[in-house]
PDB file of C-alpha atoms and ligand atoms in Angstrom:
ATOM      1  CA  MET A   1     192.468  13.454 185.169  1.00 80.00           C
ATOM      2  CA  ILE A   2     190.439  16.338 184.224  1.00 92.00           C
ATOM      3  CA  ASN A   3     192.313  18.676 182.122  1.00 94.00           C
ATOM      4  CA  VAL A   4     194.550  18.597 179.185  1.00 91.00           C
ATOM      5  CA  LYS A   5     198.253  18.328 180.416  1.00 89.00           C
ATOM      6  CA  ALA A   6     200.882  20.645 179.791  1.00 89.00           C
ATOM      7  CA  PRO A   7     203.689  19.249 177.565  1.00 88.00           C
ATOM      8  CA  GLU A   8     206.572  17.370 179.572  1.00 84.00           C
ATOM      9  CA  GLY A   9     208.485  19.563 181.787  1.00 83.00           C
ATOM     10  CA  GLU A  10     205.817  22.542 181.575  1.00 90.00           C
ATOM     11  CA  TYR A  11     202.980  23.357 183.950  1.00 91.00           C
ATOM     12  CA  ILE A  12     199.563  24.924 183.740  1.00 94.00           C
ATOM     13  CA  ARG A  13     199.970  28.304 185.471  1.00 94.00           C
ATOM     14  CA  SER A  14     197.093  30.137 185.120  1.00 94.00           C
ATOM     15  CA  TRP A  15     193.654  29.568 184.666  1.00 96.00           C
ATOM     16  CA  SER A  16     193.767  30.875 180.965  1.00 95.00           C
ATOM     17  CA  GLU A  17     195.922  27.875 180.318  1.00 96.00           C
ATOM     18  CA  PHE A  18     193.671  25.314 181.777  1.00 96.00           C
ATOM     19  CA  GLN A  19     191.813  23.306 179.308  1.00 95.00           C
ATOM     20  CA  PHE A  20     188.962  20.600 180.272  1.00 95.00           C
ATOM     21  CA  LEU A  21     189.108  17.192 178.859  1.00 92.00           C
ATOM     22  CA  PRO A  22     186.122  16.600 176.641  1.00 89.00           C
ATOM     23  CA  ASN A  23     183.008  15.113 178.673  1.00 91.00           C
ATOM     24  CA  ILE A  24     184.401  15.703 182.124  1.00 94.00           C
ATOM     25  CA  ALA A  25     181.390  17.169 183.392  1.00 96.00           C
ATOM     26  CA  ASP A  26     179.546  14.211 182.368  1.00 95.00           C
ATOM     27  CA  TRP A  27     181.911  12.012 184.174  1.00 95.00           C
ATOM     28  CA  VAL A  28     181.761  14.198 187.405  1.00 97.00           C
ATOM     29  CA  ARG A  29     177.949  14.538 187.099  1.00 98.00           C
ATOM     30  CA  LEU A  30     177.450  10.457 186.693  1.00 97.00           C
ATOM     31  CA  PHE A  31     179.656   9.947 189.930  1.00 97.00           C
ATOM     32  CA  ASN A  32     177.494  12.562 191.698  1.00 98.00           C
ATOM     33  CA  ALA A  33     174.193  10.808 190.672  1.00 98.00           C
ATOM     34  CA  LEU A  34     175.406   7.760 192.143  1.00 97.00           C
ATOM     35  CA  ASP A  35     176.158   9.261 195.458  1.00 97.00           C
ATOM     36  CA  PHE A  36     180.186   9.237 195.151  1.00 97.00           C
ATOM     37  CA  LEU A  37     182.354  11.858 196.623  1.00 98.00           C
ATOM     38  CA  VAL A  38     184.305  13.184 193.814  1.00 98.00           C
ATOM     39  CA  ILE A  39     187.845  14.227 195.172  1.00 98.00           C
ATOM     40  CA  VAL A  40     190.706  15.387 192.745  1.00 98.00           C
ATOM     41  CA  VAL A  41     194.248  14.046 194.178  1.00 97.00           C
ATOM     42  CA  THR A  42     196.876  15.860 192.347  1.00 97.00           C
ATOM     43  CA  ASN A  43     200.893  16.042 192.224  1.00 96.00           C
ATOM     44  CA  GLN A  44     201.855  19.751 191.644  1.00 96.00           C
ATOM     45  CA  ARG A  45     205.518  19.767 191.868  1.00 95.00           C
ATOM     46  CA  GLY A  46     205.469  22.871 189.702  1.00 95.00           C
ATOM     47  CA  VAL A  47     204.867  25.054 193.368  1.00 97.00           C
ATOM     48  CA  ALA A  48     208.237  23.594 194.604  1.00 97.00           C
ATOM     49  CA  LEU A  49     210.130  24.092 191.217  1.00 96.00           C
ATOM     50  CA  GLY A  50     208.718  27.642 191.405  1.00 96.00           C
ATOM     51  CA  LYS A  51     206.710  27.631 188.312  1.00 95.00           C
ATOM     52  CA  LEU A  52     203.368  28.745 190.322  1.00 96.00           C
ATOM     53  CA  THR A  53     202.546  29.827 193.694  1.00 97.00           C
ATOM     54  CA  GLU A  54     200.284  27.982 195.964  1.00 97.00           C
ATOM     55  CA  GLU A  55     197.876  30.829 195.716  1.00 97.00           C
ATOM     56  CA  GLN A  56     198.022  30.564 191.777  1.00 97.00           C
ATOM     57  CA  LEU A  57     197.342  26.855 192.103  1.00 97.00           C
ATOM     58  CA  GLY A  58     194.388  27.565 194.542  1.00 97.00           C
ATOM     59  CA  GLU A  59     193.090  29.728 192.260  1.00 97.00           C
ATOM     60  CA  ILE A  60     193.067  27.267 189.219  1.00 97.00           C
ATOM     61  CA  HIS A  61     191.294  24.937 191.604  1.00 98.00           C
ATOM     62  CA  ALA A  62     188.645  27.444 192.826  1.00 98.00           C
ATOM     63  CA  ASN A  63     188.034  28.313 188.795  1.00 98.00           C
ATOM     64  CA  MET A  64     187.802  24.313 188.158  1.00 98.00           C
ATOM     65  CA  ILE A  65     185.164  23.850 190.740  1.00 98.00           C
ATOM     66  CA  ARG A  66     183.014  26.838 189.669  1.00 98.00           C
ATOM     67  CA  GLU A  67     183.159  25.924 186.069  1.00 98.00           C
ATOM     68  CA  LEU A  68     182.055  22.434 186.904  1.00 98.00           C
ATOM     69  CA  GLY A  69     179.743  23.741 189.163  1.00 98.00           C
ATOM     70  CA  SER A  70     178.103  25.991 186.300  1.00 98.00           C
ATOM     71  CA  MET A  71     177.939  22.569 184.068  1.00 97.00           C
ATOM     72  CA  SER A  72     175.961  21.067 187.559  1.00 98.00           C
ATOM     73  CA  ALA A  73     178.933  18.929 187.779  1.00 98.00           C
ATOM     74  CA  ARG A  74     180.064  19.041 191.591  1.00 98.00           C
ATOM     75  CA  ILE A  75     183.780  18.361 192.718  1.00 98.00           C
ATOM     76  CA  ASP A  76     183.531  17.644 196.569  1.00 98.00           C
ATOM     77  CA  ASP A  77     187.321  18.322 197.514  1.00 98.00           C
ATOM     78  CA  VAL A  78     190.664  18.791 196.020  1.00 98.00           C
ATOM     79  CA  PHE A  79     193.954  17.748 197.653  1.00 98.00           C
ATOM     80  CA  ALA A  80     197.147  19.066 196.062  1.00 98.00           C
ATOM     81  CA  CYS A  81     200.825  18.061 197.070  1.00 98.00           C
ATOM     82  CA  PRO A  82     202.941  20.950 196.056  1.00 98.00           C
ATOM     83  CA  HIS A  83     206.466  19.399 197.006  1.00 98.00           C
ATOM     84  CA  HIS A  84     209.276  17.964 195.516  1.00 97.00           C
ATOM     85  CA  THR A  85     209.569  14.142 194.726  1.00 95.00           C
ATOM     86  CA  ASP A  86     210.947  12.145 197.883  1.00 94.00           C
ATOM     87  CA  VAL A  87     210.528  14.478 200.458  1.00 97.00           C
ATOM     88  CA  CYS A  88     206.876  14.143 201.873  1.00 98.00           C
ATOM     89  CA  GLU A  89     204.303  11.635 202.646  1.00 97.00           C
ATOM     90  CA  CYS A  90     201.943  12.870 199.988  1.00 97.00           C
ATOM     91  CA  ARG A  91     203.131  12.815 196.480  1.00 97.00           C
ATOM     92  CA  LYS A  92     201.606   9.968 194.470  1.00 97.00           C
ATOM     93  CA  PRO A  93     202.149   7.124 194.464  1.00 97.00           C
ATOM     94  CA  LYS A  94     202.703   8.001 198.369  1.00 97.00           C
ATOM     95  CA  PRO A  95     199.001   7.479 200.217  1.00 97.00           C
ATOM     96  CA  GLY A  96     199.096  11.071 202.207  1.00 98.00           C
ATOM     97  CA  MET A  97     196.399  12.229 200.222  1.00 98.00           C
ATOM     98  CA  VAL A  98     194.156   9.469 200.187  1.00 98.00           C
ATOM     99  CA  LEU A  99     194.531   9.260 203.775  1.00 98.00           C
ATOM    100  CA  LYS A 100     193.497  12.720 204.276  1.00 98.00           C
ATOM    101  CA  ALA A 101     190.742  12.377 202.216  1.00 98.00           C
ATOM    102  CA  GLN A 102     189.748   9.100 203.967  1.00 98.00           C
ATOM    103  CA  ASP A 103     190.098  10.554 207.517  1.00 98.00           C
ATOM    104  CA  LYS A 104     188.205  14.044 206.434  1.00 98.00           C
ATOM    105  CA  TRP A 105     185.641  12.461 204.549  1.00 98.00           C
ATOM    106  CA  GLY A 106     184.979   9.172 206.048  1.00 98.00           C
ATOM    107  CA  VAL A 107     185.733   7.555 202.625  1.00 97.00           C
ATOM    108  CA  ASP A 108     185.493   3.776 202.654  1.00 97.00           C
ATOM    109  CA  LEU A 109     188.438   2.828 200.325  1.00 97.00           C
ATOM    110  CA  GLY A 110     187.223  -0.701 199.622  1.00 96.00           C
ATOM    111  CA  ARG A 111     183.779   1.086 197.736  1.00 97.00           C
ATOM    112  CA  SER A 112     185.684   3.836 196.118  1.00 97.00           C
ATOM    113  CA  LEU A 113     187.453   3.933 192.695  1.00 97.00           C
ATOM    114  CA  MET A 114     190.746   5.708 191.431  1.00 97.00           C
ATOM    115  CA  ILE A 115     190.604   7.101 188.155  1.00 96.00           C
ATOM    116  CA  GLY A 116     194.224   7.924 186.712  1.00 96.00           C
ATOM    117  CA  ASP A 117     196.253   8.160 184.009  1.00 93.00           C
ATOM    118  CA  SER A 118     199.750   7.583 185.434  1.00 94.00           C
ATOM    119  CA  ASP A 119     201.608   4.198 186.846  1.00 96.00           C
ATOM    120  CA  SER A 120     201.816   6.279 190.201  1.00 95.00           C
ATOM    121  CA  ASP A 121     197.946   6.476 190.389  1.00 97.00           C
ATOM    122  CA  ALA A 122     197.811   2.620 189.324  1.00 97.00           C
ATOM    123  CA  GLU A 123     200.430   1.891 192.340  1.00 97.00           C
ATOM    124  CA  LEU A 124     198.658   4.083 194.798  1.00 97.00           C
ATOM    125  CA  ALA A 125     195.374   2.588 194.198  1.00 98.00           C
ATOM    126  CA  THR A 126     196.847  -0.917 194.648  1.00 97.00           C
ATOM    127  CA  ALA A 127     198.494   0.294 197.989  1.00 96.00           C
ATOM    128  CA  CYS A 128     194.962   1.646 199.107  1.00 96.00           C
ATOM    129  CA  GLY A 129     192.779  -1.232 198.182  1.00 97.00           C
ATOM    130  CA  LEU A 130     191.359   1.172 195.613  1.00 97.00           C
ATOM    131  CA  ARG A 131     189.796   0.053 192.399  1.00 98.00           C
ATOM    132  CA  PHE A 132     191.546   1.909 189.571  1.00 98.00           C
ATOM    133  CA  LEU A 133     190.703   2.816 185.992  1.00 97.00           C
ATOM    134  CA  ARG A 134     193.053   4.029 183.841  1.00 97.00           C
ATOM    135  CA  VAL A 135     192.316   6.900 181.406  1.00 93.00           C
ATOM    136  CA  ARG A 136     194.243   8.592 178.810  1.00 90.00           C
ATOM    137  CA  ASP A 137     192.819  11.959 177.281  1.00 82.00           C
ATOM    138  CA  GLY A 138     189.661  11.602 179.123  1.00 79.00           C
ATOM    139  CA  ARG A 139     188.906   7.812 177.589  1.00 87.00           C
ATOM    140  CA  LEU A 140     188.997   4.824 179.670  1.00 91.00           C
ATOM    141  CA  VAL A 141     192.009   2.739 178.338  1.00 92.00           C
TER     142      VAL A 141
HETATM  143 ZN1   ZN B   1     203.715  16.325 199.079  1.00 63.28          ZN
END
C-alpha cells in the first residue's frame, strides 16, 4: 500500500484526496537500489461503481509516479483492476495482474516479494508463490 486509504465504502477520486503513507519513497528507493522492479497491483472497483473514471484513476497514478520520481523513487509499472467483484480474472486475490506483470516484465515470482495490507494480497501471494510481507499504515506487522 502506498497511500492512506479512504474510509470504508469511499474512494479516492482525485489527486487532491491522495495522501502518501509516511516513508513510502524510502521503501521504494530501497527496492530500486536492490534492483527490484517496483510494480503496483491495485483493485479499483470504484471505477466499476462509477465513483471515478479510468481517466481519473490514470491521472492519480501518473501523479503518484511523478511525485515519487521527484523524491528519487521509481515505480516501474502500475496494474489496476477496475472491475466489479467476481467478473474478471484480475481482481485480487485472482492472479491476473501478477501474471500480466510476470509476462510483461519477465518477473521471477519465486524471487519476488509482495507487500500488502489485506487478506486478498496474502492469498494472492500464496497462490503465485510470492513471498509476502503484511503492512499496516506503512509499517510491517
Ligand atoms: Zn479485473
